[in-house]
Short mmCIF file of C-alpha atoms in Angstrom, two decimals:
data_model
loop_
_atom_site.label_atom_id
_atom_site.label_comp_id
_atom_site.label_asym_id
_atom_site.label_seq_id
_atom_site.Cartn_x
_atom_site.Cartn_y
_atom_site.Cartn_z
CA MET H 12 -6.76 -3.19 15.62
CA ASP H 13 -3.31 -2.26 16.86
CA ASP H 14 -1.15 0.08 14.87
CA ALA H 15 1.36 -1.80 12.75
CA ARG H 16 4.80 -0.23 12.49
CA HIS H 17 7.30 -1.31 9.86
CA ASP H 18 10.80 0.05 9.31
CA ASP H 19 10.63 -0.19 5.52
CA LEU H 20 7.08 1.13 5.15
CA ASP H 21 8.10 4.62 3.99
CA ALA H 22 10.20 3.27 1.12
CA LEU H 23 7.54 0.77 0.08
CA VAL H 24 4.76 3.36 -0.02
CA ASP H 25 7.00 5.86 -1.81
CA ALA H 26 7.57 3.29 -4.58
CA ILE H 27 3.84 3.28 -5.43
CA PRO H 28 3.07 6.02 -7.99
CA GLU H 29 0.46 8.62 -7.08
CA GLY H 30 -2.90 7.95 -8.72
CA TRP H 31 -4.00 4.70 -10.41
CA SER H 32 -1.51 2.17 -11.76
CA ARG H 33 -1.57 -1.42 -12.98
CA VAL H 34 0.90 -3.86 -11.47
CA ARG H 35 1.46 -7.62 -11.82
CA ILE H 36 1.90 -9.43 -8.50
CA ASP H 37 2.21 -13.19 -8.05
CA GLY H 38 0.97 -13.72 -11.61
CA GLN H 39 -2.14 -11.57 -11.12
CA ASP H 40 -2.92 -8.10 -12.48
CA TRP H 41 -3.90 -5.55 -9.86
CA GLY H 42 -5.05 -1.96 -10.03
CA VAL H 43 -3.54 0.10 -7.23
CA THR H 44 -4.50 3.64 -6.29
CA ARG H 45 -2.30 5.81 -4.11
CA THR H 46 -3.80 9.02 -2.75
CA THR H 47 -1.71 11.43 -0.67
CA ARG H 48 -3.36 13.91 1.70
CA ALA H 49 -2.43 16.33 4.48
CA ALA H 50 0.83 17.43 2.85
CA GLY H 51 2.07 13.83 2.75
CA GLY H 52 1.04 12.96 6.29
CA VAL H 53 -1.66 10.49 5.24
CA ILE H 54 -1.45 8.11 2.30
CA SER H 55 -4.23 5.76 1.22
CA VAL H 56 -3.44 2.66 -0.83
CA ASP H 57 -6.32 0.75 -2.41
CA ALA H 58 -5.70 -2.46 -4.35
CA ASP H 59 -8.15 -4.28 -6.64
CA ARG H 60 -7.32 -7.60 -8.28
CA LEU H 61 -8.51 -7.14 -11.84
CA ALA H 62 -9.52 -10.78 -12.46
CA ASP H 63 -12.12 -10.92 -9.68
CA ASP H 64 -13.56 -8.95 -6.79
CA GLU H 65 -10.67 -9.20 -4.30
CA ARG H 66 -9.79 -5.80 -2.92
CA PHE H 67 -8.31 -4.22 0.15
CA GLY H 68 -7.01 -0.93 1.35
CA ALA H 69 -4.80 0.63 3.95
CA ASN H 70 -3.93 4.01 5.33
CA VAL H 71 -0.39 5.02 6.15
CA TRP H 72 0.10 7.77 8.70
CA ARG H 73 3.41 9.60 8.88
CA THR H 74 3.59 10.91 12.43
CA SER H 75 6.27 12.43 14.63
CA ASP H 76 6.56 9.00 16.28
CA GLY H 77 7.13 7.21 12.96
CA THR H 78 5.15 5.74 10.10
CA VAL H 79 2.08 3.69 11.00
CA LEU H 80 0.19 1.20 8.82
CA ARG H 81 -3.57 0.97 9.37
CA PRO H 82 -4.97 -1.78 7.14
CA CYS H 83 -8.68 -1.83 6.40
CA GLU H 84 -10.19 -5.21 7.35
CA VAL H 85 -7.17 -7.29 6.30
CA PRO H 86 -4.09 -8.43 8.22
CA PRO H 87 -1.10 -6.08 8.07
CA GLU H 88 0.98 -8.94 6.64
CA LYS H 89 -1.23 -9.05 3.54
CA VAL H 90 -0.74 -5.33 2.93
CA MET H 91 3.01 -5.56 3.52
CA HIS H 92 3.29 -8.52 1.09
CA PHE H 93 1.45 -6.48 -1.54
CA LEU H 94 3.56 -3.35 -0.92
CA ARG H 95 6.83 -5.32 -1.11
CA ALA H 96 5.79 -7.03 -4.36
CA ALA H 97 4.47 -3.79 -5.89
CA SER H 98 7.60 -1.90 -4.88
CA THR H 99 9.75 -4.50 -6.63
CA ALA H 100 7.54 -4.45 -9.74
CA PHE H 101 7.51 -0.65 -9.98
CA SER H 102 11.30 -0.43 -9.56
CA ARG H 103 11.97 -2.56 -12.68
#
């Protein structure tokens, strides 16, 4: 899979609280876990829809060339949709 680069990725990931949180997205409750490693250079985001078994994850790498999204077995667009919705929900 190619690296996915997004200009707003840093702000979206920063809006997700560290650790486990509950967030409502598109009328569904999700559990989201953010784990930061390597002095902030690698961030993992794992999302679990609480009503069923849908789940996905992604890693975000902050490199000298910019921030890179590496989704795990889902399209980058799905992760970005989730991050945008979660960012909005957490900023309320």
